Amino acid sequence: MERRTFLELLAAGVITAATATAAGFLVPRLIEDKNAAGFGTQGSPLPKMARDDTVYPTGQPFVFDAPSITKIPVPYGTINAIPEFPGTFALTVDDGISSEVVREYTRFCKRTGMRMTFFVTGQYPSWADNASALRPLVESGQVQLANHTWSHPSLLKTSDGGVTDELGKTHDFLFKTYGVDGTPYFRPPFGNHDARVDSIAARLGYTTPVMWHGSLSDAGQITPEQLREFAHKWIGEQRIVIGHANFPAVTQCFDYITELIQERKLQPVTLNDLFLKA
């Protein structure tokens, strides 16, 4: 099997990193669990990115406009695509290990009008560090914030009370810091959930677990070239695609992602753009 095909199957979740290793393929090192110091601490220190203080002229046209969509009731239960909305594409970005990557995503959205949904892991300082810059985009509806738990455990291995605490702490953080209610959307870490987890989440108002149809595969460190390959493969009509605000490769791919969305004549959307909130 060719290396590219193998990596595409890995991104889609059809095979695992262990299978890839056994087959002799070198795959990106993924962050797969948390340790005593917290999820993601296994990664090497992030390089400091050059600060861009460009002030974009008032009234400069956005690349992407706000959508004109007739909303439908929010789905109850798991979603992994948006088949009801031809021409749309939903980028969803998890975690937030890197404050600088969250900052660059914020600048990207401000510069282009890109619409996207962050699934916030509340323990990371990035969300407080970038609140002043991100809050106006959240208030306007261009960027949506949803719940990715507080410390990124596998909820299948977490007690009932622990699931409540994980979702509840990030829920409270989003309200206190951004003034938003993260319900009804949550993304279980690693995609791990079952009927028990969903029932507990639903009692808190989180009735819609959000999975994905494709991945940028950047939870761990990969190269910009690899990320562009995954973007080319998975960004498409009616797809929910997952990325991560963890490592800087994606910040070198924003122009490529913008051009890809334009070439494919896609309308970027948040989940709130599509669904009526009960």
PDB file of C-alpha atoms in Angstrom:
ATOM      1  CA  MET A   1       0.000   0.000   0.000  1.00  0.00           C
ATOM      2  CA  GLU A   2       1.298   3.458  -0.877  1.00  0.00           C
ATOM      3  CA  ARG A   3       2.312   5.730   2.008  1.00  0.00           C
ATOM      4  CA  ARG A   4      -0.173   8.493   1.076  1.00  0.00           C
ATOM      5  CA  THR A   5      -3.110   6.054   0.937  1.00  0.00           C
ATOM      6  CA  PHE A   6      -2.044   4.599   4.268  1.00  0.00           C
ATOM      7  CA  LEU A   7      -1.943   8.067   5.896  1.00  0.00           C
ATOM      8  CA  GLU A   8      -5.358   8.917   4.476  1.00  0.00           C
ATOM      9  CA  LEU A   9      -6.838   5.788   6.039  1.00  0.00           C
ATOM     10  CA  LEU A  10      -5.137   6.691   9.301  1.00  0.00           C
ATOM     11  CA  ALA A  11      -6.696  10.165   9.228  1.00  0.00           C
ATOM     12  CA  ALA A  12     -10.135   8.731   8.552  1.00  0.00           C
ATOM     13  CA  GLY A  13      -9.829   6.380  11.508  1.00  0.00           C
ATOM     14  CA  VAL A  14      -9.976   3.246   9.343  1.00  0.00           C
ATOM     15  CA  ILE A  15      -6.616   2.074  10.654  1.00  0.00           C
ATOM     16  CA  THR A  16      -4.631   2.910  13.760  1.00  0.00           C
ATOM     17  CA  ALA A  17      -1.158   4.239  14.404  1.00  0.00           C
ATOM     18  CA  ALA A  18      -0.216   0.836  15.817  1.00  0.00           C
ATOM     19  CA  THR A  19      -1.222  -0.835  12.542  1.00  0.00           C
ATOM     20  CA  ALA A  20       0.794   1.710  10.593  1.00  0.00           C
ATOM     21  CA  THR A  21       3.875   1.138  12.724  1.00  0.00           C
ATOM     22  CA  ALA A  22       3.589  -2.619  12.322  1.00  0.00           C
ATOM     23  CA  ALA A  23       3.420  -2.150   8.565  1.00  0.00           C
ATOM     24  CA  GLY A  24       6.632  -0.135   8.573  1.00  0.00           C
ATOM     25  CA  PHE A  25       5.144   3.313   7.934  1.00  0.00           C
ATOM     26  CA  LEU A  26       6.464   6.363   9.731  1.00  0.00           C
ATOM     27  CA  VAL A  27       3.388   8.247  10.950  1.00  0.00           C
ATOM     28  CA  PRO A  28       3.047  11.585  12.753  1.00  0.00           C
ATOM     29  CA  ARG A  29       3.439  11.324  16.524  1.00  0.00           C
ATOM     30  CA  LEU A  30      -0.022  11.786  17.956  1.00  0.00           C
ATOM     31  CA  ILE A  31      -1.023  12.885  21.431  1.00  0.00           C
ATOM     32  CA  GLU A  32      -3.239  10.037  22.529  1.00  0.00           C
ATOM     33  CA  ASP A  33      -3.636  10.317  26.278  1.00  0.00           C
ATOM     34  CA  LYS A  34      -3.114  12.645  29.192  1.00  0.00           C
ATOM     35  CA  ASN A  35      -0.611  12.193  31.957  1.00  0.00           C
ATOM     36  CA  ALA A  36      -0.452  13.531  35.488  1.00  0.00           C
ATOM     37  CA  ALA A  37       0.576  16.964  34.256  1.00  0.00           C
ATOM     38  CA  GLY A  38      -2.317  17.235  31.790  1.00  0.00           C
ATOM     39  CA  PHE A  39      -3.200  16.338  28.228  1.00  0.00           C
ATOM     40  CA  GLY A  40      -0.650  17.280  25.662  1.00  0.00           C
ATOM     41  CA  THR A  41       2.357  17.840  27.879  1.00  0.00           C
ATOM     42  CA  GLN A  42       4.306  15.104  26.106  1.00  0.00           C
ATOM     43  CA  GLY A  43       4.903  17.462  23.160  1.00  0.00           C
ATOM     44  CA  SER A  44       8.155  19.340  22.835  1.00  0.00           C
ATOM     45  CA  PRO A  45       8.048  23.092  23.560  1.00  0.00           C
ATOM     46  CA  LEU A  46       6.469  25.137  20.802  1.00  0.00           C
ATOM     47  CA  PRO A  47       8.672  27.542  18.880  1.00  0.00           C
ATOM     48  CA  LYS A  48       7.835  31.186  19.407  1.00  0.00           C
ATOM     49  CA  MET A  49       6.084  32.491  16.322  1.00  0.00           C
ATOM     50  CA  ALA A  50       6.827  35.912  14.959  1.00  0.00           C
ATOM     51  CA  ARG A  51       4.200  38.393  16.044  1.00  0.00           C
ATOM     52  CA  ASP A  52       2.153  39.908  13.246  1.00  0.00           C
ATOM     53  CA  ASP A  53       0.757  43.278  14.218  1.00  0.00           C
ATOM     54  CA  THR A  54      -0.713  44.059  10.817  1.00  0.00           C
ATOM     55  CA  VAL A  55      -3.807  46.210  11.081  1.00  0.00           C
ATOM     56  CA  TYR A  56      -6.154  45.388   8.244  1.00  0.00           C
ATOM     57  CA  PRO A  57      -7.910  48.435   6.762  1.00  0.00           C
ATOM     58  CA  THR A  58     -11.442  49.064   7.936  1.00  0.00           C
ATOM     59  CA  GLY A  59     -13.858  47.930   5.278  1.00  0.00           C
ATOM     60  CA  GLN A  60     -11.437  45.566   3.554  1.00  0.00           C
ATOM     61  CA  PRO A  61     -13.618  42.899   1.895  1.00  0.00           C
ATOM     62  CA  PHE A  62     -13.623  39.525   3.540  1.00  0.00           C
ATOM     63  CA  VAL A  63     -12.781  36.460   1.517  1.00  0.00           C
ATOM     64  CA  PHE A  64     -15.797  34.707   3.050  1.00  0.00           C
ATOM     65  CA  ASP A  65     -19.185  36.286   3.664  1.00  0.00           C
ATOM     66  CA  ALA A  66     -21.752  35.267   6.255  1.00  0.00           C
ATOM     67  CA  PRO A  67     -24.092  32.575   4.899  1.00  0.00           C
ATOM     68  CA  SER A  68     -27.726  33.039   4.001  1.00  0.00           C
ATOM     69  CA  ILE A  69     -29.241  29.803   5.255  1.00  0.00           C
ATOM     70  CA  THR A  70     -32.664  28.712   6.482  1.00  0.00           C
ATOM     71  CA  LYS A  71     -31.920  27.031   9.772  1.00  0.00           C
ATOM     72  CA  ILE A  72     -33.440  23.728  10.834  1.00  0.00           C
ATOM     73  CA  PRO A  73     -33.924  22.307  14.359  1.00  0.00           C
ATOM     74  CA  VAL A  74     -30.719  21.147  15.986  1.00  0.00           C
ATOM     75  CA  PRO A  75     -30.242  17.380  15.671  1.00  0.00           C
ATOM     76  CA  TYR A  76     -30.577  15.267  18.789  1.00  0.00           C
ATOM     77  CA  GLY A  77     -27.833  12.693  18.879  1.00  0.00           C
ATOM     78  CA  THR A  78     -24.492  12.353  17.135  1.00  0.00           C
ATOM     79  CA  ILE A  79     -23.690  14.235  13.935  1.00  0.00           C
ATOM     80  CA  ASN A  80     -20.602  13.849  11.753  1.00  0.00           C
ATOM     81  CA  ALA A  81     -21.672  15.688   8.574  1.00  0.00           C
ATOM     82  CA  ILE A  82     -24.173  18.310   7.404  1.00  0.00           C
ATOM     83  CA  PRO A  83     -26.026  16.607   4.524  1.00  0.00           C
ATOM     84  CA  GLU A  84     -29.007  18.977   4.715  1.00  0.00           C
ATOM     85  CA  PHE A  85     -26.910  21.942   3.538  1.00  0.00           C
ATOM     86  CA  PRO A  86     -25.470  21.716   0.001  1.00  0.00           C
ATOM     87  CA  GLY A  87     -22.413  23.838  -0.622  1.00  0.00           C
ATOM     88  CA  THR A  88     -21.443  24.224   3.025  1.00  0.00           C
ATOM     89  CA  PHE A  89     -18.353  23.153   4.924  1.00  0.00           C
ATOM     90  CA  ALA A  90     -17.762  23.178   8.700  1.00  0.00           C
ATOM     91  CA  LEU A  91     -14.241  23.482  10.097  1.00  0.00           C
ATOM     92  CA  THR A  92     -14.152  22.494  13.769  1.00  0.00           C
ATOM     93  CA  VAL A  93     -10.951  23.012  15.773  1.00  0.00           C
ATOM     94  CA  ASP A  94     -10.222  21.247  19.065  1.00  0.00           C
ATOM     95  CA  ASP A  95      -8.054  21.548  22.172  1.00  0.00           C
ATOM     96  CA  GLY A  96      -6.002  24.771  22.272  1.00  0.00           C
ATOM     97  CA  ILE A  97      -2.689  23.524  23.665  1.00  0.00           C
ATOM     98  CA  SER A  98      -0.921  26.471  22.013  1.00  0.00           C
ATOM     99  CA  SER A  99      -1.953  30.010  22.867  1.00  0.00           C
ATOM    100  CA  GLU A 100      -0.090  31.217  19.789  1.00  0.00           C
ATOM    101  CA  VAL A 101      -1.925  28.875  17.437  1.00  0.00           C
ATOM    102  CA  VAL A 102      -5.280  30.017  18.891  1.00  0.00           C
ATOM    103  CA  ARG A 103      -4.091  33.585  18.356  1.00  0.00           C
ATOM    104  CA  GLU A 104      -3.194  32.883  14.716  1.00  0.00           C
ATOM    105  CA  TYR A 105      -6.549  31.176  14.097  1.00  0.00           C
ATOM    106  CA  THR A 106      -8.195  34.306  15.505  1.00  0.00           C
ATOM    107  CA  ARG A 107      -6.171  36.533  13.173  1.00  0.00           C
ATOM    108  CA  PHE A 108      -7.023  34.243  10.246  1.00  0.00           C
ATOM    109  CA  CYS A 109     -10.737  34.564  10.967  1.00  0.00           C
ATOM    110  CA  LYS A 110     -10.509  38.327  11.468  1.00  0.00           C
ATOM    111  CA  ARG A 111      -8.601  38.786   8.215  1.00  0.00           C
ATOM    112  CA  THR A 112     -10.725  36.564   5.958  1.00  0.00           C
ATOM    113  CA  GLY A 113     -14.187  36.288   7.505  1.00  0.00           C
ATOM    114  CA  MET A 114     -13.635  32.542   7.953  1.00  0.00           C
ATOM    115  CA  ARG A 115     -16.427  30.979   9.992  1.00  0.00           C
ATOM    116  CA  MET A 116     -15.581  28.060  12.271  1.00  0.00           C
ATOM    117  CA  THR A 117     -16.362  26.330  15.542  1.00  0.00           C
ATOM    118  CA  PHE A 118     -13.794  25.868  18.316  1.00  0.00           C
ATOM    119  CA  PHE A 119     -14.266  22.907  20.650  1.00  0.00           C
ATOM    120  CA  VAL A 120     -12.628  24.318  23.752  1.00  0.00           C
ATOM    121  CA  THR A 121     -10.602  22.269  26.240  1.00  0.00           C
ATOM    122  CA  GLY A 122     -11.060  24.637  29.158  1.00  0.00           C
ATOM    123  CA  GLN A 123      -7.893  23.965  31.141  1.00  0.00           C
ATOM    124  CA  TYR A 124      -5.608  25.441  28.487  1.00  0.00           C
ATOM    125  CA  PRO A 125      -4.571  29.081  29.117  1.00  0.00           C
ATOM    126  CA  SER A 126      -4.917  29.846  25.396  1.00  0.00           C
ATOM    127  CA  TRP A 127      -8.643  30.538  25.741  1.00  0.00           C
ATOM    128  CA  ALA A 128      -8.159  33.152  28.454  1.00  0.00           C
ATOM    129  CA  ASP A 129      -4.995  34.533  26.822  1.00  0.00           C
ATOM    130  CA  ASN A 130      -6.854  35.268  23.581  1.00  0.00           C
ATOM    131  CA  ALA A 131     -10.233  36.239  25.003  1.00  0.00           C
ATOM    132  CA  SER A 132      -9.996  39.957  24.230  1.00  0.00           C
ATOM    133  CA  ALA A 133      -9.206  39.321  20.548  1.00  0.00           C
ATOM    134  CA  LEU A 134     -11.537  36.357  20.128  1.00  0.00           C
ATOM    135  CA  ARG A 135     -14.567  37.710  21.994  1.00  0.00           C
ATOM    136  CA  PRO A 136     -15.716  40.148  19.241  1.00  0.00           C
ATOM    137  CA  LEU A 137     -15.727  37.313  16.691  1.00  0.00           C
ATOM    138  CA  VAL A 138     -17.729  35.147  19.077  1.00  0.00           C
ATOM    139  CA  GLU A 139     -20.194  37.936  19.797  1.00  0.00           C
ATOM    140  CA  SER A 140     -20.743  38.551  16.082  1.00  0.00           C
ATOM    141  CA  GLY A 141     -21.413  34.857  15.452  1.00  0.00           C
ATOM    142  CA  GLN A 142     -18.496  34.434  13.067  1.00  0.00           C
ATOM    143  CA  VAL A 143     -16.739  32.089  15.505  1.00  0.00           C
ATOM    144  CA  GLN A 144     -18.596  29.630  17.719  1.00  0.00           C
ATOM    145  CA  LEU A 145     -17.363  28.067  20.949  1.00  0.00           C
ATOM    146  CA  ALA A 146     -18.461  24.587  22.018  1.00  0.00           C
ATOM    147  CA  ASN A 147     -17.441  22.104  24.712  1.00  0.00           C
ATOM    148  CA  HIS A 148     -14.493  19.677  24.508  1.00  0.00           C
ATOM    149  CA  THR A 149     -14.331  18.996  28.276  1.00  0.00           C
ATOM    150  CA  TRP A 150     -11.994  20.546  30.824  1.00  0.00           C
ATOM    151  CA  SER A 151      -8.936  18.278  30.790  1.00  0.00           C
ATOM    152  CA  HIS A 152      -9.467  15.943  27.805  1.00  0.00           C
ATOM    153  CA  PRO A 153      -9.927  12.533  29.442  1.00  0.00           C
ATOM    154  CA  SER A 154     -11.519   9.571  27.739  1.00  0.00           C
ATOM    155  CA  LEU A 155     -15.090   9.879  28.988  1.00  0.00           C
ATOM    156  CA  LEU A 156     -15.524   6.123  28.647  1.00  0.00           C
ATOM    157  CA  LYS A 157     -13.056   5.761  31.535  1.00  0.00           C
ATOM    158  CA  THR A 158     -14.533   8.620  33.590  1.00  0.00           C
ATOM    159  CA  SER A 159     -17.124   8.241  36.340  1.00  0.00           C
ATOM    160  CA  ASP A 160     -20.611   9.713  36.007  1.00  0.00           C
ATOM    161  CA  GLY A 161     -19.643  12.535  38.333  1.00  0.00           C
ATOM    162  CA  GLY A 162     -16.403  13.050  36.444  1.00  0.00           C
ATOM    163  CA  VAL A 163     -18.231  13.415  33.115  1.00  0.00           C
ATOM    164  CA  THR A 164     -20.503  16.013  34.703  1.00  0.00           C
ATOM    165  CA  ASP A 165     -17.506  17.859  36.127  1.00  0.00           C
ATOM    166  CA  GLU A 166     -15.541  17.797  32.862  1.00  0.00           C
ATOM    167  CA  LEU A 167     -18.381  19.266  30.821  1.00  0.00           C
ATOM    168  CA  GLY A 168     -19.605  21.542  33.599  1.00  0.00           C
ATOM    169  CA  LYS A 169     -16.279  23.275  34.227  1.00  0.00           C
ATOM    170  CA  THR A 170     -15.786  24.182  30.579  1.00  0.00           C
ATOM    171  CA  HIS A 171     -19.445  25.217  30.323  1.00  0.00           C
ATOM    172  CA  ASP A 172     -18.943  27.640  33.217  1.00  0.00           C
ATOM    173  CA  PHE A 173     -15.657  28.893  31.775  1.00  0.00           C
ATOM    174  CA  LEU A 174     -17.243  29.704  28.416  1.00  0.00           C
ATOM    175  CA  PHE A 175     -20.047  31.623  30.083  1.00  0.00           C
ATOM    176  CA  LYS A 176     -17.804  33.571  32.459  1.00  0.00           C
ATOM    177  CA  THR A 177     -15.111  34.375  29.909  1.00  0.00           C
ATOM    178  CA  TYR A 178     -17.095  34.808  26.708  1.00  0.00           C
ATOM    179  CA  GLY A 179     -20.704  35.126  27.847  1.00  0.00           C
ATOM    180  CA  VAL A 180     -21.815  32.168  25.731  1.00  0.00           C
ATOM    181  CA  ASP A 181     -23.696  28.952  26.408  1.00  0.00           C
ATOM    182  CA  GLY A 182     -21.808  26.074  24.824  1.00  0.00           C
ATOM    183  CA  THR A 183     -24.836  23.779  24.553  1.00  0.00           C
ATOM    184  CA  PRO A 184     -25.989  21.711  22.760  1.00  0.00           C
ATOM    185  CA  TYR A 185     -22.717  20.695  21.070  1.00  0.00           C
ATOM    186  CA  PHE A 186     -19.875  18.764  22.658  1.00  0.00           C
ATOM    187  CA  ARG A 187     -17.022  16.738  21.253  1.00  0.00           C
ATOM    188  CA  PRO A 188     -15.935  13.798  23.406  1.00  0.00           C
ATOM    189  CA  PRO A 189     -12.132  13.548  23.583  1.00  0.00           C
ATOM    190  CA  PHE A 190     -10.719  10.991  21.129  1.00  0.00           C
ATOM    191  CA  GLY A 191     -14.297  10.598  19.849  1.00  0.00           C
ATOM    192  CA  ASN A 192     -14.955   8.238  22.772  1.00  0.00           C
ATOM    193  CA  HIS A 193     -18.575   8.189  23.928  1.00  0.00           C
ATOM    194  CA  ASP A 194     -21.409   5.756  24.504  1.00  0.00           C
ATOM    195  CA  ALA A 195     -25.032   5.779  25.666  1.00  0.00           C
ATOM    196  CA  ARG A 196     -24.001   6.439  29.288  1.00  0.00           C
ATOM    197  CA  VAL A 197     -21.824   9.425  28.396  1.00  0.00           C
ATOM    198  CA  ASP A 198     -24.448  10.814  26.015  1.00  0.00           C
ATOM    199  CA  SER A 199     -27.159  10.519  28.670  1.00  0.00           C
ATOM    200  CA  ILE A 200     -25.107  12.406  31.260  1.00  0.00           C
ATOM    201  CA  ALA A 201     -24.196  15.082  28.717  1.00  0.00           C
ATOM    202  CA  ALA A 202     -27.804  15.469  27.623  1.00  0.00           C
ATOM    203  CA  ARG A 203     -28.888  16.146  31.214  1.00  0.00           C
ATOM    204  CA  LEU A 204     -26.496  19.111  31.128  1.00  0.00           C
ATOM    205  CA  GLY A 205     -27.968  20.354  27.854  1.00  0.00           C
ATOM    206  CA  TYR A 206     -25.287  18.795  25.641  1.00  0.00           C
ATOM    207  CA  THR A 207     -27.595  16.741  23.462  1.00  0.00           C
ATOM    208  CA  THR A 208     -25.499  16.690  20.282  1.00  0.00           C
ATOM    209  CA  PRO A 209     -22.112  14.949  20.206  1.00  0.00           C
ATOM    210  CA  VAL A 210     -20.200  16.239  17.184  1.00  0.00           C
ATOM    211  CA  MET A 211     -17.881  13.866  15.366  1.00  0.00           C
ATOM    212  CA  TRP A 212     -16.287  14.420  11.924  1.00  0.00           C
ATOM    213  CA  HIS A 213     -16.069  13.218   8.338  1.00  0.00           C
ATOM    214  CA  GLY A 214     -12.406  14.107   7.789  1.00  0.00           C
ATOM    215  CA  SER A 215      -9.358  15.298   9.695  1.00  0.00           C
ATOM    216  CA  LEU A 216      -6.367  17.604   9.270  1.00  0.00           C
ATOM    217  CA  SER A 217      -4.610  15.032  11.505  1.00  0.00           C
ATOM    218  CA  ASP A 218      -2.752  17.695  13.473  1.00  0.00           C
ATOM    219  CA  ALA A 219      -3.521  16.723  17.076  1.00  0.00           C
ATOM    220  CA  GLY A 220       0.200  15.944  17.203  1.00  0.00           C
ATOM    221  CA  GLN A 221       3.105  17.413  15.293  1.00  0.00           C
ATOM    222  CA  ILE A 222       3.042  16.985  11.525  1.00  0.00           C
ATOM    223  CA  THR A 223       4.599  19.042   8.744  1.00  0.00           C
ATOM    224  CA  PRO A 224       2.775  21.739   6.771  1.00  0.00           C
ATOM    225  CA  GLU A 225       3.153  19.534   3.695  1.00  0.00           C
ATOM    226  CA  GLN A 226       1.382  16.654   5.416  1.00  0.00           C
ATOM    227  CA  LEU A 227      -1.352  18.950   6.665  1.00  0.00           C
ATOM    228  CA  ARG A 228      -1.968  20.306   3.166  1.00  0.00           C
ATOM    229  CA  GLU A 229      -2.360  16.733   1.912  1.00  0.00           C
ATOM    230  CA  PHE A 230      -5.007  16.022   4.527  1.00  0.00           C
ATOM    231  CA  ALA A 231      -6.770  19.320   3.823  1.00  0.00           C
ATOM    232  CA  HIS A 232      -6.862  18.523   0.102  1.00  0.00           C
ATOM    233  CA  LYS A 233      -8.285  15.081   0.855  1.00  0.00           C
ATOM    234  CA  TRP A 234     -10.978  16.018   3.361  1.00  0.00           C
ATOM    235  CA  ILE A 235     -12.187  19.589   2.893  1.00  0.00           C
ATOM    236  CA  GLY A 236     -15.378  19.191   0.927  1.00  0.00           C
ATOM    237  CA  GLU A 237     -19.077  19.833   0.600  1.00  0.00           C
ATOM    238  CA  GLN A 238     -21.321  18.967   3.581  1.00  0.00           C
ATOM    239  CA  ARG A 239     -18.369  17.745   5.626  1.00  0.00           C
ATOM    240  CA  ILE A 240     -17.464  18.423   9.214  1.00  0.00           C
ATOM    241  CA  VAL A 241     -13.655  18.448   9.348  1.00  0.00           C
ATOM    242  CA  ILE A 242     -11.625  18.361  12.562  1.00  0.00           C
ATOM    243  CA  GLY A 243      -8.409  20.274  13.186  1.00  0.00           C
ATOM    244  CA  HIS A 244      -6.468  21.208  16.318  1.00  0.00           C
ATOM    245  CA  ALA A 245      -5.028  24.398  17.792  1.00  0.00           C
ATOM    246  CA  ASN A 246      -1.986  22.603  19.159  1.00  0.00           C
ATOM    247  CA  PHE A 247       1.054  22.906  16.874  1.00  0.00           C
ATOM    248  CA  PRO A 248       2.161  25.596  14.417  1.00  0.00           C
ATOM    249  CA  ALA A 249       2.041  23.668  11.121  1.00  0.00           C
ATOM    250  CA  VAL A 250      -1.532  24.770  10.464  1.00  0.00           C
ATOM    251  CA  THR A 251      -0.575  28.453  10.717  1.00  0.00           C
ATOM    252  CA  GLN A 252       1.520  27.969   7.578  1.00  0.00           C
ATOM    253  CA  CYS A 253      -1.459  26.500   5.724  1.00  0.00           C
ATOM    254  CA  PHE A 254      -4.149  29.152   6.162  1.00  0.00           C
ATOM    255  CA  ASP A 255      -3.677  30.598   2.665  1.00  0.00           C
ATOM    256  CA  TYR A 256      -3.799  27.104   1.169  1.00  0.00           C
ATOM    257  CA  ILE A 257      -6.972  26.263   3.089  1.00  0.00           C
ATOM    258  CA  THR A 258      -8.545  29.556   1.976  1.00  0.00           C
ATOM    259  CA  GLU A 259      -7.726  28.889  -1.678  1.00  0.00           C
ATOM    260  CA  LEU A 260      -9.004  25.314  -1.423  1.00  0.00           C
ATOM    261  CA  ILE A 261     -12.356  26.436  -0.001  1.00  0.00           C
ATOM    262  CA  GLN A 262     -12.670  29.058  -2.746  1.00  0.00           C
ATOM    263  CA  GLU A 263     -11.718  26.658  -5.544  1.00  0.00           C
ATOM    264  CA  ARG A 264     -14.326  24.162  -4.334  1.00  0.00           C
ATOM    265  CA  LYS A 265     -16.952  26.921  -4.033  1.00  0.00           C
ATOM    266  CA  LEU A 266     -17.716  26.086  -0.408  1.00  0.00           C
ATOM    267  CA  GLN A 267     -19.438  28.245   2.178  1.00  0.00           C
ATOM    268  CA  PRO A 268     -17.724  27.989   5.600  1.00  0.00           C
ATOM    269  CA  VAL A 269     -20.252  27.776   8.440  1.00  0.00           C
ATOM    270  CA  THR A 270     -20.501  27.409  12.169  1.00  0.00           C
ATOM    271  CA  LEU A 271     -22.933  24.911  13.645  1.00  0.00           C
ATOM    272  CA  ASN A 272     -25.043  27.810  14.880  1.00  0.00           C
ATOM    273  CA  ASP A 273     -25.315  29.043  11.276  1.00  0.00           C
ATOM    274  CA  LEU A 274     -27.157  25.835  10.413  1.00  0.00           C
ATOM    275  CA  PHE A 275     -29.266  24.828  13.366  1.00  0.00           C
ATOM    276  CA  LEU A 276     -31.909  26.494  15.516  1.00  0.00           C
ATOM    277  CA  LYS A 277     -31.029  26.354  19.167  1.00  0.00           C
ATOM    278  CA  ALA A 278     -33.867  25.005  21.287  1.00  0.00           C
TER     279      ALA A 278
END
